[in-house]
JSON list of C-alpha atoms in Angstrom, two decimals:
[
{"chain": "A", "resi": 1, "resn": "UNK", "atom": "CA", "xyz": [80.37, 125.48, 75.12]},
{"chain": "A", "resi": 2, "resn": "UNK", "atom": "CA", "xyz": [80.95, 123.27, 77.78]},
{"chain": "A", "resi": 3, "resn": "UNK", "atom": "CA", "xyz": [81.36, 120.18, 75.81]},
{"chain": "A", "resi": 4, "resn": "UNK", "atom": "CA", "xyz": [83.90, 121.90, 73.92]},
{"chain": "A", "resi": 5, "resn": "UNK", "atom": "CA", "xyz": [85.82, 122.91, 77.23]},
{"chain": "A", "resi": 6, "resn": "UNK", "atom": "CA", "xyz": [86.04, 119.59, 78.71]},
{"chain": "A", "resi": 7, "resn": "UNK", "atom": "CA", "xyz": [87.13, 117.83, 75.12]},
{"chain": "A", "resi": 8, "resn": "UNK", "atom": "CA", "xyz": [89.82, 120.43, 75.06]},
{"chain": "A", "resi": 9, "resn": "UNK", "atom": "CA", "xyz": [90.79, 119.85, 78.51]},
{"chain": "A", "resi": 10, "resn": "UNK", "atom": "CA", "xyz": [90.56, 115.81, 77.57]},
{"chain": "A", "resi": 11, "resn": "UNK", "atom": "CA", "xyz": [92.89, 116.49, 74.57]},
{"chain": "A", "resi": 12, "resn": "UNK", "atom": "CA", "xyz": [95.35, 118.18, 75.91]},
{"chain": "A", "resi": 13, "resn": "UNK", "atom": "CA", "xyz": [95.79, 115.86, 79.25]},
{"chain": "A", "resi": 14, "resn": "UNK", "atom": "CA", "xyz": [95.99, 112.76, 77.05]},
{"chain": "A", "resi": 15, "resn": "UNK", "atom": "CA", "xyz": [98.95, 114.48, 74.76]},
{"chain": "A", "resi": 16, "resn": "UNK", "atom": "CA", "xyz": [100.51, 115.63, 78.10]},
{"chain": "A", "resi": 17, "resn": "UNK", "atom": "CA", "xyz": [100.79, 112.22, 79.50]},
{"chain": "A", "resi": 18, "resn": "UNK", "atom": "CA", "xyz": [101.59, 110.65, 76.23]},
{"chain": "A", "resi": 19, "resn": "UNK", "atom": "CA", "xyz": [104.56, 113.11, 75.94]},
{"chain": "A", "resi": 20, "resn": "UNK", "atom": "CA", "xyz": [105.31, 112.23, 79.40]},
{"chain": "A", "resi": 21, "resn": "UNK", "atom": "CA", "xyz": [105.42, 107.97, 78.67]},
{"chain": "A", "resi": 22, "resn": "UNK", "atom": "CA", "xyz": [106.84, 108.80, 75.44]},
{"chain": "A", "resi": 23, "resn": "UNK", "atom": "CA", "xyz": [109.64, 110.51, 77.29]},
{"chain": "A", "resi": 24, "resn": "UNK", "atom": "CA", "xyz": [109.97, 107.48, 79.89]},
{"chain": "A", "resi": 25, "resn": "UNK", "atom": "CA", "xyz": [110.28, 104.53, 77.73]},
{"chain": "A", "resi": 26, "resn": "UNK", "atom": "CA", "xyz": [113.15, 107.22, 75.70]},
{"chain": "A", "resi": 27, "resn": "UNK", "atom": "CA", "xyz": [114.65, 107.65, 79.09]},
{"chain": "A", "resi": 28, "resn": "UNK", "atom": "CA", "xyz": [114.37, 103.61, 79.68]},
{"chain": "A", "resi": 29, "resn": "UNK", "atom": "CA", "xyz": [115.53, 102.60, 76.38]},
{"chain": "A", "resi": 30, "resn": "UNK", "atom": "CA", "xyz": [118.72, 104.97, 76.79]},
{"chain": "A", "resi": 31, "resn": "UNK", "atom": "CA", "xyz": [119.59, 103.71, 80.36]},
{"chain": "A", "resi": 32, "resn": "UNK", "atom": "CA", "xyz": [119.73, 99.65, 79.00]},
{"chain": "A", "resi": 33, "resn": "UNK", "atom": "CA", "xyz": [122.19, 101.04, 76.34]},
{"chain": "A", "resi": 34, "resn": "UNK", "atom": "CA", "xyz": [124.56, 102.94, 78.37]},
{"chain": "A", "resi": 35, "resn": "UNK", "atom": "CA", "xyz": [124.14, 101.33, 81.66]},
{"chain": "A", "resi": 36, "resn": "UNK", "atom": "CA", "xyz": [127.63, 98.70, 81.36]},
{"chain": "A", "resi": 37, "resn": "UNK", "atom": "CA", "xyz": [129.49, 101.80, 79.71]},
{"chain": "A", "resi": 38, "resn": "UNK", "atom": "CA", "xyz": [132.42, 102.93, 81.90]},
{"chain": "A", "resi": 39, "resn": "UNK", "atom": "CA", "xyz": [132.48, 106.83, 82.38]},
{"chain": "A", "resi": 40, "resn": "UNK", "atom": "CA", "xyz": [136.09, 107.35, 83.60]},
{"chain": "A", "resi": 41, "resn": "UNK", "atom": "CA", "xyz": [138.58, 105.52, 85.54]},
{"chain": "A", "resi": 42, "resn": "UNK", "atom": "CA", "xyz": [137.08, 105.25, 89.19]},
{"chain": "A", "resi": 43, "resn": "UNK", "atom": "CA", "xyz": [140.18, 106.76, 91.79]},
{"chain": "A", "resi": 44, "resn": "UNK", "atom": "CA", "xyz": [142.58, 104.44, 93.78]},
{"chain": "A", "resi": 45, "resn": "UNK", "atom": "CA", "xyz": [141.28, 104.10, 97.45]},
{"chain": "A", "resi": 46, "resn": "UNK", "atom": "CA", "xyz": [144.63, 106.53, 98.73]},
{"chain": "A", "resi": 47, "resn": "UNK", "atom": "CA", "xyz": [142.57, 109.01, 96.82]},
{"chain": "A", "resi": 48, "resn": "UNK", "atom": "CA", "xyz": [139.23, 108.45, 98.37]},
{"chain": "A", "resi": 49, "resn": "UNK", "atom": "CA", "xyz": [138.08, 111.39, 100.37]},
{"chain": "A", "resi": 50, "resn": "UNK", "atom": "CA", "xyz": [137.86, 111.06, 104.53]},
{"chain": "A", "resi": 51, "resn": "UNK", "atom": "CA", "xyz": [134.69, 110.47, 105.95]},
{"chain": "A", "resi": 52, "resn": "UNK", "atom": "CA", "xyz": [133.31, 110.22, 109.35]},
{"chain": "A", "resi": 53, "resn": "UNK", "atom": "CA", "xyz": [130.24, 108.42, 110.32]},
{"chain": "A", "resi": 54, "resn": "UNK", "atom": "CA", "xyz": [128.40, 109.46, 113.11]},
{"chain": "A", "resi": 55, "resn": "UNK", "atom": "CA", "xyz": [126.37, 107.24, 115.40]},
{"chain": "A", "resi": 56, "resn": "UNK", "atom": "CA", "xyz": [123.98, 109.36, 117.69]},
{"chain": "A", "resi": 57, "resn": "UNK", "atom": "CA", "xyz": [122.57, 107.37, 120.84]},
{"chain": "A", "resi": 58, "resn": "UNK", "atom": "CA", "xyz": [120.26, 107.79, 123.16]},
{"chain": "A", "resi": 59, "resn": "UNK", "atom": "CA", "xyz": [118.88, 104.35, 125.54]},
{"chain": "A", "resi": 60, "resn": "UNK", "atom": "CA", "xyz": [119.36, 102.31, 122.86]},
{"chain": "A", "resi": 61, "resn": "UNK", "atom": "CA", "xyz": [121.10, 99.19, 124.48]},
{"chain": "A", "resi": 62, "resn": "UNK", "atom": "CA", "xyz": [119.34, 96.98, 122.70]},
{"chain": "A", "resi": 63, "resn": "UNK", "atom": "CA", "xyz": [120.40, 98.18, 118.93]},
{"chain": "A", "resi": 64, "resn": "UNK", "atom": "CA", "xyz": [123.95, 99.64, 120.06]},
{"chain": "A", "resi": 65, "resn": "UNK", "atom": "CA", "xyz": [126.19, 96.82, 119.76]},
{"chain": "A", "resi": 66, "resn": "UNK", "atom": "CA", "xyz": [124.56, 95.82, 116.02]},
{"chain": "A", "resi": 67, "resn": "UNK", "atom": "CA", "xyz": [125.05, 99.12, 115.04]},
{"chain": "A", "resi": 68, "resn": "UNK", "atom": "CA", "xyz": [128.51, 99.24, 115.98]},
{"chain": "A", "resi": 69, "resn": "UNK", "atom": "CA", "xyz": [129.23, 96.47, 113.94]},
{"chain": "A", "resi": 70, "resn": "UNK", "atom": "CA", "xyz": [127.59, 97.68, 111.42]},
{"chain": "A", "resi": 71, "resn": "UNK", "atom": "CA", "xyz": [129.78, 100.87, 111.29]},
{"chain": "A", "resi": 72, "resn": "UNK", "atom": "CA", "xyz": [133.10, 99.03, 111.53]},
{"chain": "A", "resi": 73, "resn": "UNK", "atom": "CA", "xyz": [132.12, 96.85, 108.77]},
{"chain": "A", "resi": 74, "resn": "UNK", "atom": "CA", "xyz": [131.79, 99.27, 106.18]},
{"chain": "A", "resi": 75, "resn": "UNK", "atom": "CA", "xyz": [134.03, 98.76, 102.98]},
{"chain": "A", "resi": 76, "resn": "UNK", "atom": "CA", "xyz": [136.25, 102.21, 102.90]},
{"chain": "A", "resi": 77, "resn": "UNK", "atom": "CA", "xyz": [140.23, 102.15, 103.42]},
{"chain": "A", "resi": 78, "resn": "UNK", "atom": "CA", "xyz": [140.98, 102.85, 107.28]},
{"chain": "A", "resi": 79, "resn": "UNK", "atom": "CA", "xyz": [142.89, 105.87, 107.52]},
{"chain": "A", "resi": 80, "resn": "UNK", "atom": "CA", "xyz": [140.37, 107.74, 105.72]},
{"chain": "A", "resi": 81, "resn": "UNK", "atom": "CA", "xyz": [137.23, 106.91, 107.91]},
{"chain": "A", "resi": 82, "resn": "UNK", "atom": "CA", "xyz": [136.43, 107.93, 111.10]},
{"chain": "A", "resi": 83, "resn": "UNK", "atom": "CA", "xyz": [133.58, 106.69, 113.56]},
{"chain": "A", "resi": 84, "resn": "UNK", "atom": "CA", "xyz": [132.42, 108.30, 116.04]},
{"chain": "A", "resi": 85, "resn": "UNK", "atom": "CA", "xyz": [129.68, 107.42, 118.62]},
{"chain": "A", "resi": 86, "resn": "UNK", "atom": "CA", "xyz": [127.93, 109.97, 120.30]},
{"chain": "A", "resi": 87, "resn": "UNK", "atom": "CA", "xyz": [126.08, 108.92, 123.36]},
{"chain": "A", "resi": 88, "resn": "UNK", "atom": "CA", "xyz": [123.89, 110.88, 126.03]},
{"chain": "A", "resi": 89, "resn": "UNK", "atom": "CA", "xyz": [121.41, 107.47, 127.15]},
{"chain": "A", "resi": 90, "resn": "UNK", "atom": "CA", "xyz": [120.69, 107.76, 130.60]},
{"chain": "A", "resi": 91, "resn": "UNK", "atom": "CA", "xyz": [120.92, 103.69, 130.87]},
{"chain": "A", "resi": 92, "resn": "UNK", "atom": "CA", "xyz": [123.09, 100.90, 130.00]},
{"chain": "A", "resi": 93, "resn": "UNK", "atom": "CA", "xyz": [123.71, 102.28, 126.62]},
{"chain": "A", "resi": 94, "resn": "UNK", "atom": "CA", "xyz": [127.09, 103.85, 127.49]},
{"chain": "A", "resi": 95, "resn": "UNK", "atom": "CA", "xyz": [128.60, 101.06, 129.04]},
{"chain": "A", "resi": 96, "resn": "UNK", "atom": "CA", "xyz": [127.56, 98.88, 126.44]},
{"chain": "A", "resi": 97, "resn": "UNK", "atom": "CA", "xyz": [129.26, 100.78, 123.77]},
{"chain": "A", "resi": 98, "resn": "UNK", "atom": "CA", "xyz": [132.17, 101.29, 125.52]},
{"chain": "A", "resi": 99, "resn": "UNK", "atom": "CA", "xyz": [132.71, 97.55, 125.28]},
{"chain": "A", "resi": 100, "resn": "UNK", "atom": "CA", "xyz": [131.75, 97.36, 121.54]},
{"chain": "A", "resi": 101, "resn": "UNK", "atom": "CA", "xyz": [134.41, 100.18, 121.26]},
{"chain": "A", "resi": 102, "resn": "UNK", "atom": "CA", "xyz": [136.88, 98.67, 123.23]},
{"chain": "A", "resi": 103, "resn": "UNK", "atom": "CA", "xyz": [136.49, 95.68, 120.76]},
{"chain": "A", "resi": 104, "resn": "UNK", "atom": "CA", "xyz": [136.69, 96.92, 117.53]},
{"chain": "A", "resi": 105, "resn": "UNK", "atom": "CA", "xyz": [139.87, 98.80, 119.01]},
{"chain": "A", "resi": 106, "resn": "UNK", "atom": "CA", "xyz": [141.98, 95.56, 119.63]},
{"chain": "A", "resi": 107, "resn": "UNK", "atom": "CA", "xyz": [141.02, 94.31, 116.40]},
{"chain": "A", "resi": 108, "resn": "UNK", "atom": "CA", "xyz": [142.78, 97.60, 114.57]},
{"chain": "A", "resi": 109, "resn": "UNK", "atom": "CA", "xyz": [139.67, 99.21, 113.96]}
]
């Protein structure tokens, strides 16, 4: 009876995962085809939605500046992102990012 259970059992997990790589390479095979197809026309950036990053801080002078940078370097039109750094450090964090503020400000940032 037992032997019978398990070989059951056996059966039925090898056609479950043979369904289941069946389905991947399907799924694989499908992407390769479609994957340089164009869905629709992609919208002009005046149509892009606005978006605001936000950079929480706390004492983390050492990362601030770089992440900063980071943020002002992203690829999205100007007048539809806004950064904002949000800062509670308790050391030279604040001052720090003031200055990294400061500088991305004169640039038109």
């Amino acid at each position: 009876m037992s032997n019978t259970l398990f070989t059951v059992l056996y059966t039925v997990s090898l056609l479950c995962l043979a369904v289941y790589g069946f389905h991947s390479l399907i799924l694989s095979i499908l992407f390769l085809f479609q994957r340089n197809k164009v869905t629709g026309v992609l919208p002009s950036p005046q149509d892009w939605p606005e978006v605001t990053v936000q950079l929480p801080l706390y004492n983390e002078q050492f990362v601030v500046e770089r992440l900063i940078d980071a943020a002002c370097a992203l690829d999205y039109p100007l007048g539809c992102l806004t950064i904002q750094v949000l800062d509670d450090s308790t050391d030279a964090t604040t001052q720090l990012a003031r200055e990294r503020v400061k500088f991305h400000r004169e640039k038109g940032l």
